[in-house]
mmCIF file of C-alpha atoms in Angstrom:
data_model
loop_
_atom_site.group_PDB
_atom_site.id
_atom_site.type_symbol
_atom_site.label_atom_id
_atom_site.label_comp_id
_atom_site.label_asym_id
_atom_site.label_seq_id
_atom_site.Cartn_x
_atom_site.Cartn_y
_atom_site.Cartn_z
ATOM 1 C CA UNK R 1 233.571 326.015 -32.518
ATOM 2 C CA UNK R 2 234.971 329.588 -31.994
ATOM 3 C CA UNK R 3 233.101 332.506 -30.892
ATOM 4 C CA UNK R 4 233.964 336.070 -31.488
ATOM 5 C CA UNK R 5 232.800 338.374 -28.745
ATOM 6 C CA UNK R 6 233.388 342.059 -27.632
ATOM 7 C CA UNK R 7 235.097 342.699 -24.274
ATOM 8 C CA UNK R 8 235.453 345.946 -22.341
ATOM 9 C CA UNK R 9 238.950 346.555 -21.490
ATOM 10 C CA UNK R 10 239.023 349.861 -19.778
ATOM 11 C CA UNK R 11 236.272 352.382 -18.632
ATOM 12 C CA UNK R 12 235.942 355.200 -21.134
ATOM 13 C CA UNK R 13 236.388 358.723 -20.076
ATOM 14 C CA UNK R 14 234.248 360.976 -22.245
ATOM 15 C CA UNK R 15 233.682 359.427 -25.589
ATOM 16 C CA UNK R 16 234.487 355.752 -25.744
ATOM 17 C CA UNK R 17 237.798 354.928 -27.879
ATOM 18 C CA UNK R 18 238.515 351.929 -29.758
ATOM 19 C CA UNK R 19 241.216 351.034 -27.547
ATOM 20 C CA UNK R 20 238.716 350.704 -24.576
ATOM 21 C CA UNK R 21 237.313 347.396 -26.469
ATOM 22 C CA UNK R 22 238.573 344.231 -27.896
ATOM 23 C CA UNK R 23 237.182 341.682 -30.305
ATOM 24 C CA UNK R 24 238.317 338.477 -29.077
ATOM 25 C CA UNK R 25 237.918 334.821 -29.857
ATOM 26 C CA UNK R 26 236.651 332.261 -27.270
ATOM 27 C CA UNK R 27 235.484 328.709 -27.312
ATOM 28 C CA UNK R 28 231.704 328.256 -27.667
ATOM 29 C CA UNK R 29 230.300 326.533 -24.508
ATOM 30 C CA UNK R 30 227.828 323.770 -25.060
ATOM 31 C CA UNK R 31 224.585 323.909 -23.212
ATOM 32 C CA UNK R 32 224.051 322.051 -19.964
ATOM 33 C CA UNK R 33 220.742 320.764 -18.611
ATOM 34 C CA UNK R 34 218.204 323.606 -18.872
ATOM 35 C CA UNK R 35 220.471 325.801 -21.144
ATOM 36 C CA UNK R 36 220.384 326.727 -24.812
ATOM 37 C CA UNK R 37 223.028 327.510 -27.419
ATOM 38 C CA UNK R 38 222.035 330.187 -29.721
ATOM 39 C CA UNK R 39 223.468 331.362 -32.900
ATOM 40 C CA UNK R 40 222.778 335.287 -32.880
ATOM 41 C CA UNK R 41 221.440 336.775 -35.995
ATOM 42 C CA UNK R 42 220.726 340.232 -34.924
ATOM 43 C CA UNK R 43 222.257 342.371 -32.129
ATOM 44 C CA UNK R 44 220.921 345.546 -30.587
ATOM 45 C CA UNK R 45 223.079 348.460 -29.657
ATOM 46 C CA UNK R 46 221.548 351.221 -27.531
ATOM 47 C CA UNK R 47 222.533 354.468 -25.669
ATOM 48 C CA UNK R 48 221.972 353.162 -22.209
ATOM 49 C CA UNK R 49 224.989 350.928 -22.787
ATOM 50 C CA UNK R 50 227.267 353.699 -22.381
ATOM 51 C CA UNK R 51 226.136 354.149 -18.796
ATOM 52 C CA UNK R 52 226.982 350.376 -18.072
ATOM 53 C CA UNK R 53 230.530 350.995 -19.348
ATOM 54 C CA UNK R 54 231.067 353.269 -16.374
ATOM 55 C CA UNK R 55 231.570 352.065 -12.781
ATOM 56 C CA UNK R 56 229.160 354.401 -11.316
ATOM 57 C CA UNK R 57 226.321 353.091 -9.346
ATOM 58 C CA UNK R 58 223.270 352.868 -11.596
ATOM 59 C CA UNK R 59 219.951 351.044 -12.038
ATOM 60 C CA UNK R 60 221.890 348.130 -13.894
ATOM 61 C CA UNK R 61 225.179 346.559 -13.000
ATOM 62 C CA UNK R 62 228.170 347.921 -15.154
ATOM 63 C CA UNK R 63 230.021 345.722 -17.688
ATOM 64 C CA UNK R 64 232.879 343.867 -16.094
ATOM 65 C CA UNK R 65 236.242 344.472 -17.388
ATOM 66 C CA UNK R 66 237.811 341.790 -19.352
ATOM 67 C CA UNK R 67 234.620 340.081 -19.940
ATOM 68 C CA UNK R 68 232.076 339.873 -22.686
ATOM 69 C CA UNK R 69 229.416 342.638 -22.756
ATOM 70 C CA UNK R 70 225.661 342.105 -23.020
ATOM 71 C CA UNK R 71 222.995 343.427 -25.083
ATOM 72 C CA UNK R 72 219.672 342.525 -26.715
ATOM 73 C CA UNK R 73 219.879 339.822 -29.322
ATOM 74 C CA UNK R 74 217.664 337.582 -31.319
ATOM 75 C CA UNK R 75 219.045 334.345 -32.733
ATOM 76 C CA UNK R 76 218.276 330.610 -33.734
ATOM 77 C CA UNK R 77 218.633 327.816 -31.072
ATOM 78 C CA UNK R 78 221.467 325.266 -32.388
ATOM 79 C CA UNK R 79 221.621 322.978 -29.255
ATOM 80 C CA UNK R 80 219.296 322.747 -26.472
ATOM 81 C CA UNK R 81 219.180 321.030 -23.033
ATOM 82 C CA UNK R 82 215.832 322.364 -22.091
ATOM 83 C CA UNK R 83 212.452 320.710 -22.476
ATOM 84 C CA UNK R 84 210.545 323.771 -23.613
ATOM 85 C CA UNK R 85 212.866 325.166 -26.190
ATOM 86 C CA UNK R 86 213.923 322.960 -29.400
ATOM 87 C CA UNK R 87 216.680 323.340 -31.910
ATOM 88 C CA UNK R 88 215.355 325.581 -34.596
ATOM 89 C CA UNK R 89 213.359 327.956 -32.303
ATOM 90 C CA UNK R 90 214.128 331.488 -32.509
ATOM 91 C CA UNK R 91 214.511 333.273 -29.218
ATOM 92 C CA UNK R 92 214.951 336.915 -27.925
ATOM 93 C CA UNK R 93 217.632 337.237 -25.136
ATOM 94 C CA UNK R 94 220.333 339.447 -23.496
ATOM 95 C CA UNK R 95 223.474 337.650 -24.742
ATOM 96 C CA UNK R 96 224.391 340.302 -27.534
ATOM 97 C CA UNK R 97 227.933 341.652 -28.379
ATOM 98 C CA UNK R 98 228.901 338.062 -29.535
ATOM 99 C CA UNK R 99 228.155 335.506 -32.176
ATOM 100 C CA UNK R 100 227.090 332.583 -30.090
ATOM 101 C CA UNK R 101 225.520 332.738 -26.717
ATOM 102 C CA UNK R 102 224.963 329.943 -24.060
ATOM 103 C CA UNK R 103 222.534 330.782 -21.176
ATOM 104 C CA UNK R 104 219.708 329.338 -19.084
ATOM 105 C CA UNK R 105 216.516 328.646 -21.119
ATOM 106 C CA UNK R 106 214.624 330.682 -18.688
ATOM 107 C CA UNK R 107 216.097 333.942 -19.963
ATOM 108 C CA UNK R 108 214.946 333.331 -23.508
ATOM 109 C CA UNK R 109 211.778 334.386 -24.860
ATOM 110 C CA UNK R 110 210.457 332.582 -28.080
ATOM 111 C CA UNK R 111 209.595 334.679 -31.039
ATOM 112 C CA UNK R 112 207.997 333.823 -34.392
ATOM 113 C CA UNK R 113 210.069 334.704 -37.451
ATOM 114 C CA UNK R 114 206.844 334.237 -39.689
ATOM 115 C CA UNK R 115 204.820 336.699 -37.668
ATOM 116 C CA UNK R 116 207.281 339.642 -38.152
ATOM 117 C CA UNK R 117 210.984 340.023 -39.126
ATOM 118 C CA UNK R 118 213.441 338.959 -36.546
ATOM 119 C CA UNK R 119 214.886 342.373 -36.204
ATOM 120 C CA UNK R 120 211.680 343.951 -35.010
ATOM 121 C CA UNK R 121 211.696 342.051 -31.715
ATOM 122 C CA UNK R 122 214.722 344.311 -31.028
ATOM 123 C CA UNK R 123 213.117 347.355 -32.213
ATOM 124 C CA UNK R 124 209.488 348.386 -32.815
ATOM 125 C CA UNK R 125 208.000 345.191 -31.465
ATOM 126 C CA UNK R 126 210.698 344.859 -28.754
ATOM 127 C CA UNK R 127 212.073 346.958 -25.687
ATOM 128 C CA UNK R 128 212.409 350.220 -27.567
ATOM 129 C CA UNK R 129 208.806 349.915 -28.718
ATOM 130 C CA UNK R 130 207.593 348.935 -25.060
ATOM 131 C CA UNK R 131 209.611 351.870 -23.849
ATOM 132 C CA UNK R 132 207.813 354.263 -26.215
ATOM 133 C CA UNK R 133 204.435 352.705 -25.279
ATOM 134 C CA UNK R 134 204.789 352.696 -21.500
ATOM 135 C CA UNK R 135 206.582 355.925 -21.308
ATOM 136 C CA UNK R 136 203.763 357.841 -23.221
ATOM 137 C CA UNK R 137 200.758 356.224 -21.874
ATOM 138 C CA UNK R 138 201.738 355.438 -18.314
ATOM 139 C CA UNK R 139 204.735 357.547 -17.352
ATOM 140 C CA UNK R 140 203.404 360.845 -19.149
ATOM 141 C CA UNK R 141 199.746 359.895 -18.718
ATOM 142 C CA UNK R 142 198.899 360.799 -22.303
ATOM 143 C CA UNK R 143 195.391 361.600 -23.067
ATOM 144 C CA UNK R 144 193.303 362.276 -26.150
ATOM 145 C CA UNK R 145 193.828 366.052 -27.228
ATOM 146 C CA UNK R 146 197.190 366.299 -25.743
ATOM 147 C CA UNK R 147 200.003 368.151 -27.610
ATOM 148 C CA UNK R 148 203.161 366.002 -27.495
ATOM 149 C CA UNK R 149 206.824 367.138 -28.151
ATOM 150 C CA UNK R 150 209.406 364.379 -28.558
ATOM 151 C CA UNK R 151 213.146 364.826 -28.831
ATOM 152 C CA UNK R 152 215.308 362.454 -30.737
ATOM 153 C CA UNK R 153 212.145 361.823 -32.630
ATOM 154 C CA UNK R 154 213.711 359.996 -35.446
ATOM 155 C CA UNK R 155 215.308 357.365 -33.029
ATOM 156 C CA UNK R 156 213.855 354.035 -32.334
ATOM 157 C CA UNK R 157 211.958 355.188 -29.206
ATOM 158 C CA UNK R 158 211.151 358.663 -30.359
ATOM 159 C CA UNK R 159 209.582 357.788 -33.710
ATOM 160 C CA UNK R 160 207.271 355.370 -32.131
ATOM 161 C CA UNK R 161 206.283 357.693 -29.281
ATOM 162 C CA UNK R 162 205.170 360.411 -31.855
ATOM 163 C CA UNK R 163 203.234 357.973 -34.067
ATOM 164 C CA UNK R 164 201.338 356.221 -31.076
ATOM 165 C CA UNK R 165 200.366 359.848 -29.728
ATOM 166 C CA UNK R 166 198.954 360.406 -33.376
ATOM 167 C CA UNK R 167 197.032 357.152 -33.348
ATOM 168 C CA UNK R 168 195.709 357.896 -29.834
ATOM 169 C CA UNK R 169 194.326 361.113 -30.951
ATOM 170 C CA UNK R 170 196.945 363.847 -30.022
ATOM 171 C CA UNK R 171 196.040 367.369 -31.025
ATOM 172 C CA UNK R 172 199.489 368.094 -32.326
ATOM 173 C CA UNK R 173 202.714 365.900 -32.402
ATOM 174 C CA UNK R 174 206.019 367.930 -32.638
ATOM 175 C CA UNK R 175 209.509 366.176 -33.110
ATOM 176 C CA UNK R 176 213.177 367.229 -33.106
ATOM 177 C CA UNK R 177 215.875 365.566 -34.937
ATOM 178 C CA UNK R 178 219.547 366.337 -36.015
ATOM 179 C CA UNK R 179 219.245 366.634 -39.841
ATOM 180 C CA UNK R 180 216.768 368.105 -42.359
ATOM 181 C CA UNK R 181 216.509 364.482 -43.932
ATOM 182 C CA UNK R 182 215.199 363.103 -40.534
ATOM 183 C CA UNK R 183 212.908 366.087 -40.064
ATOM 184 C CA UNK R 184 211.282 365.248 -43.539
ATOM 185 C CA UNK R 185 210.864 361.716 -42.518
ATOM 186 C CA UNK R 186 209.055 362.722 -39.351
ATOM 187 C CA UNK R 187 206.554 364.923 -41.307
ATOM 188 C CA UNK R 188 206.280 363.210 -44.362
ATOM 189 C CA UNK R 189 206.272 359.430 -43.381
ATOM 190 C CA UNK R 190 205.631 359.277 -39.542
ATOM 191 C CA UNK R 191 202.795 361.833 -39.642
ATOM 192 C CA UNK R 192 204.108 364.440 -37.282
ATOM 193 C CA UNK R 193 202.431 367.676 -37.442
ATOM 194 C CA UNK R 194 205.635 369.692 -37.226
ATOM 195 C CA UNK R 195 209.394 368.937 -36.735
ATOM 196 C CA UNK R 196 212.580 371.016 -36.563
ATOM 197 C CA UNK R 197 216.412 370.386 -36.977
ATOM 198 C CA UNK R 198 217.737 371.297 -33.630
ATOM 199 C CA UNK R 199 221.047 372.254 -35.167
ATOM 200 C CA UNK R 200 219.295 375.125 -37.192
ATOM 201 C CA UNK R 201 218.717 377.577 -34.267
ATOM 202 C CA UNK R 202 217.914 377.663 -30.576
ATOM 203 C CA UNK R 203 215.503 374.781 -29.612
ATOM 204 C CA UNK R 204 213.409 377.023 -27.319
ATOM 205 C CA UNK R 205 212.740 379.335 -30.156
ATOM 206 C CA UNK R 206 212.050 376.482 -32.703
ATOM 207 C CA UNK R 207 209.778 374.781 -30.353
ATOM 208 C CA UNK R 208 207.613 377.826 -29.686
ATOM 209 C CA UNK R 209 207.227 378.313 -33.387
ATOM 210 C CA UNK R 210 206.251 374.674 -33.747
ATOM 211 C CA UNK R 211 203.905 374.684 -30.840
ATOM 212 C CA UNK R 212 202.493 378.261 -30.320
ATOM 213 C CA UNK R 213 199.788 376.858 -27.981
ATOM 214 C CA UNK R 214 202.557 374.987 -25.891
ATOM 215 C CA UNK R 215 202.836 371.287 -25.043
ATOM 216 C CA UNK R 216 201.129 368.933 -22.741
ATOM 217 C CA UNK R 217 203.607 366.201 -22.867
ATOM 218 C CA UNK R 218 207.137 366.064 -23.437
ATOM 219 C CA UNK R 219 209.000 362.803 -23.996
ATOM 220 C CA UNK R 220 212.698 363.250 -23.452
ATOM 221 C CA UNK R 221 215.349 361.358 -25.142
ATOM 222 C CA UNK R 222 217.917 364.107 -25.054
ATOM 223 C CA UNK R 223 218.100 366.166 -22.092
ATOM 224 C CA UNK R 224 219.904 369.627 -21.967
ATOM 225 C CA UNK R 225 218.596 372.526 -24.099
ATOM 226 C CA UNK R 226 215.776 370.363 -25.102
ATOM 227 C CA UNK R 227 214.501 369.795 -21.599
ATOM 228 C CA UNK R 228 214.861 373.370 -20.715
ATOM 229 C CA UNK R 229 212.810 374.209 -23.779
ATOM 230 C CA UNK R 230 210.014 371.996 -23.103
ATOM 231 C CA UNK R 231 209.586 373.334 -19.606
ATOM 232 C CA UNK R 232 209.505 376.726 -21.073
ATOM 233 C CA UNK R 233 206.665 375.626 -23.480
ATOM 234 C CA UNK R 234 204.764 373.405 -20.974
ATOM 235 C CA UNK R 235 201.133 373.894 -20.351
ATOM 236 C CA UNK R 236 199.348 373.907 -17.061
ATOM 237 C CA UNK R 237 199.386 370.323 -15.841
ATOM 238 C CA UNK R 238 201.897 369.363 -18.361
ATOM 239 C CA UNK R 239 203.778 365.994 -17.955
ATOM 240 C CA UNK R 240 207.598 365.036 -18.841
ATOM 241 C CA UNK R 241 208.844 361.608 -19.173
ATOM 242 C CA UNK R 242 212.538 361.366 -18.910
ATOM 243 C CA UNK R 243 213.671 358.282 -21.088
ATOM 244 C CA UNK R 244 217.239 359.355 -21.741
ATOM 245 C CA UNK R 245 219.553 362.248 -22.077
ATOM 246 C CA UNK R 246 222.077 361.138 -24.695
ATOM 247 C CA UNK R 247 223.394 364.883 -24.923
ATOM 248 C CA UNK R 248 225.110 364.418 -21.614
ATOM 249 C CA UNK R 249 226.277 360.641 -21.676
ATOM 250 C CA UNK R 250 229.778 361.357 -22.592
ATOM 251 C CA UNK R 251 230.377 364.479 -20.431
ATOM 252 C CA UNK R 252 233.279 364.460 -18.187
ATOM 253 C CA UNK R 253 231.887 367.073 -15.772
ATOM 254 C CA UNK R 254 228.199 367.374 -14.545
ATOM 255 C CA UNK R 255 225.951 369.200 -17.046
ATOM 256 C CA UNK R 256 224.172 372.418 -15.749
ATOM 257 C CA UNK R 257 220.433 371.723 -14.996
ATOM 258 C CA UNK R 258 217.516 373.476 -16.691
ATOM 259 C CA UNK R 259 217.549 377.131 -15.508
ATOM 260 C CA UNK R 260 213.765 377.373 -15.575
ATOM 261 C CA UNK R 261 212.622 374.697 -13.219
ATOM 262 C CA UNK R 262 210.739 377.288 -11.154
ATOM 263 C CA UNK R 263 208.148 377.346 -14.040
ATOM 264 C CA UNK R 264 206.984 374.024 -12.845
ATOM 265 C CA UNK R 265 205.418 375.719 -9.958
ATOM 266 C CA UNK R 266 203.418 377.910 -12.279
ATOM 267 C CA UNK R 267 202.392 375.179 -14.503
ATOM 268 C CA UNK R 268 201.999 372.461 -11.796
ATOM 269 C CA UNK R 269 204.072 370.385 -14.365
ATOM 270 C CA UNK R 270 205.570 367.002 -13.393
ATOM 271 C CA UNK R 271 208.736 365.137 -14.314
ATOM 272 C CA UNK R 272 209.147 361.508 -13.978
ATOM 273 C CA UNK R 273 211.860 359.033 -14.881
ATOM 274 C CA UNK R 274 211.085 356.089 -17.160
ATOM 275 C CA UNK R 275 212.755 352.541 -16.879
ATOM 276 C CA UNK R 276 211.281 349.941 -19.339
ATOM 277 C CA UNK R 277 211.868 347.294 -16.819
ATOM 278 C CA UNK R 278 209.269 348.689 -14.597
ATOM 279 C CA UNK R 279 206.589 348.265 -17.088
ATOM 280 C CA UNK R 280 206.875 344.593 -18.487
ATOM 281 C CA UNK R 281 203.394 343.948 -17.146
ATOM 282 C CA UNK R 282 202.390 346.072 -20.226
ATOM 283 C CA UNK R 283 203.990 343.773 -22.681
ATOM 284 C CA UNK R 284 200.874 341.716 -23.593
ATOM 285 C CA UNK R 285 198.606 344.916 -23.968
ATOM 286 C CA UNK R 286 201.653 346.569 -26.134
ATOM 287 C CA UNK R 287 201.919 343.540 -28.571
ATOM 288 C CA UNK R 288 198.212 343.362 -28.929
ATOM 289 C CA UNK R 289 197.709 346.976 -29.853
ATOM 290 C CA UNK R 290 200.773 347.859 -31.537
ATOM 291 C CA UNK R 291 201.284 344.574 -33.490
ATOM 292 C CA UNK R 292 198.449 345.222 -35.705
ATOM 293 C CA UNK R 293 199.381 348.716 -36.282
ATOM 294 C CA UNK R 294 202.789 347.492 -37.551
ATOM 295 C CA UNK R 295 201.278 344.865 -39.743
ATOM 296 C CA UNK R 296 198.810 347.231 -41.211
ATOM 297 C CA UNK R 297 201.334 349.820 -41.977
ATOM 298 C CA UNK R 298 199.575 352.409 -39.547
ATOM 299 C CA UNK R 299 202.592 352.620 -37.617
ATOM 300 C CA UNK R 300 205.996 352.779 -39.629
ATOM 301 C CA UNK R 301 209.448 352.082 -38.597
ATOM 302 C CA UNK R 302 213.038 352.315 -39.749
ATOM 303 C CA UNK R 303 216.193 350.138 -39.154
ATOM 304 C CA UNK R 304 219.758 351.274 -39.709
ATOM 305 C CA UNK R 305 221.688 347.910 -40.308
ATOM 306 C CA UNK R 306 225.266 347.459 -39.994
ATOM 307 C CA UNK R 307 226.823 344.019 -40.983
ATOM 308 C CA UNK R 308 229.208 342.122 -39.156
ATOM 309 C CA UNK R 309 230.146 341.347 -35.438
ATOM 310 C CA UNK R 310 233.504 343.309 -36.256
ATOM 311 C CA UNK R 311 231.491 346.338 -36.701
ATOM 312 C CA UNK R 312 229.483 346.139 -33.470
ATOM 313 C CA UNK R 313 231.444 348.812 -31.757
ATOM 314 C CA UNK R 314 231.075 351.381 -34.599
ATOM 315 C CA UNK R 315 227.458 350.728 -34.660
ATOM 316 C CA UNK R 316 227.299 351.630 -30.916
ATOM 317 C CA UNK R 317 229.389 354.706 -31.484
ATOM 318 C CA UNK R 318 227.098 355.530 -34.349
ATOM 319 C CA UNK R 319 223.934 355.765 -32.076
ATOM 320 C CA UNK R 320 225.764 357.972 -29.726
ATOM 321 C CA UNK R 321 226.562 360.228 -32.768
ATOM 322 C CA UNK R 322 223.031 360.060 -34.057
ATOM 323 C CA UNK R 323 223.951 358.283 -37.117
ATOM 324 C CA UNK R 324 220.945 356.124 -37.164
ATOM 325 C CA UNK R 325 217.404 356.597 -38.307
ATOM 326 C CA UNK R 326 215.159 354.378 -36.289
ATOM 327 C CA UNK R 327 216.561 351.262 -34.687
ATOM 328 C CA UNK R 328 220.327 350.407 -34.877
ATOM 329 C CA UNK R 329 220.703 346.839 -35.741
ATOM 330 C CA UNK R 330 223.925 344.671 -36.182
ATOM 331 C CA UNK R 331 223.235 341.838 -38.632
ATOM 332 C CA UNK R 332 225.325 338.755 -38.331
#
């Protein structure tokens, strides 16, 4: 059996280029004792992967040059040397960016394709969903009656943050997105109270108009001018959860910080970074609460699906450009 898998050839400077990567063929490794062989069906591409393409020290090890990259994936077990996972089971794992993956069964999480579509275990019921849930409720200490602002609100995490806030009793939910079509989605389908296209004018001005009484919680997926605007509109005791800063991921020089950090003294505001890996203890609570919302349609989600392993890189670049609405998924 021949596997097609993506390798990182060189560390990108600025925007990643096709020549930094290669789609190569490799022999499929059969599973040994305690291992499984999985035929991947859906792959995840996420903004954080840009950081792993750099050699800079971070919270997760960088991708190794000349070796297959990694990412979330869900697929079907086609051979098993493990007692607790059988051929035909479907599992969630991190052996993405390839068609077949062989790994220790301890790294696999069984999922039920009859309970929810397989792709949702990479998005609304997966890591991005848990990121939204933990970031809003734990990191940002959301409470009923809070006014919430979410940047990148039409993305996989942002869209779920806004809807959870609404379902939990937010007084007002505001989102920013990069197109008028996405703004319409946020208001008409996701139930945001207000949304704006950040390309249509200064973020600070648009936020003040959308949230004239200020915001209590800001969930940051973008950084840059969005973070500065949120600090400017933060109410007393406001909280900011930093999940991502996609606006600076491809910068070759350090981006200037917000110019109004001193305002946090006045508001007694708090900024805290968020890594989903610190909050896996919330997984059972997350599934038990969010699962029924998804099943009933109370919480809606979108997926942008790209077909074929050969288009995995283009799908990833599309996430950095903001091409996706909801979770970007590669279907094999």
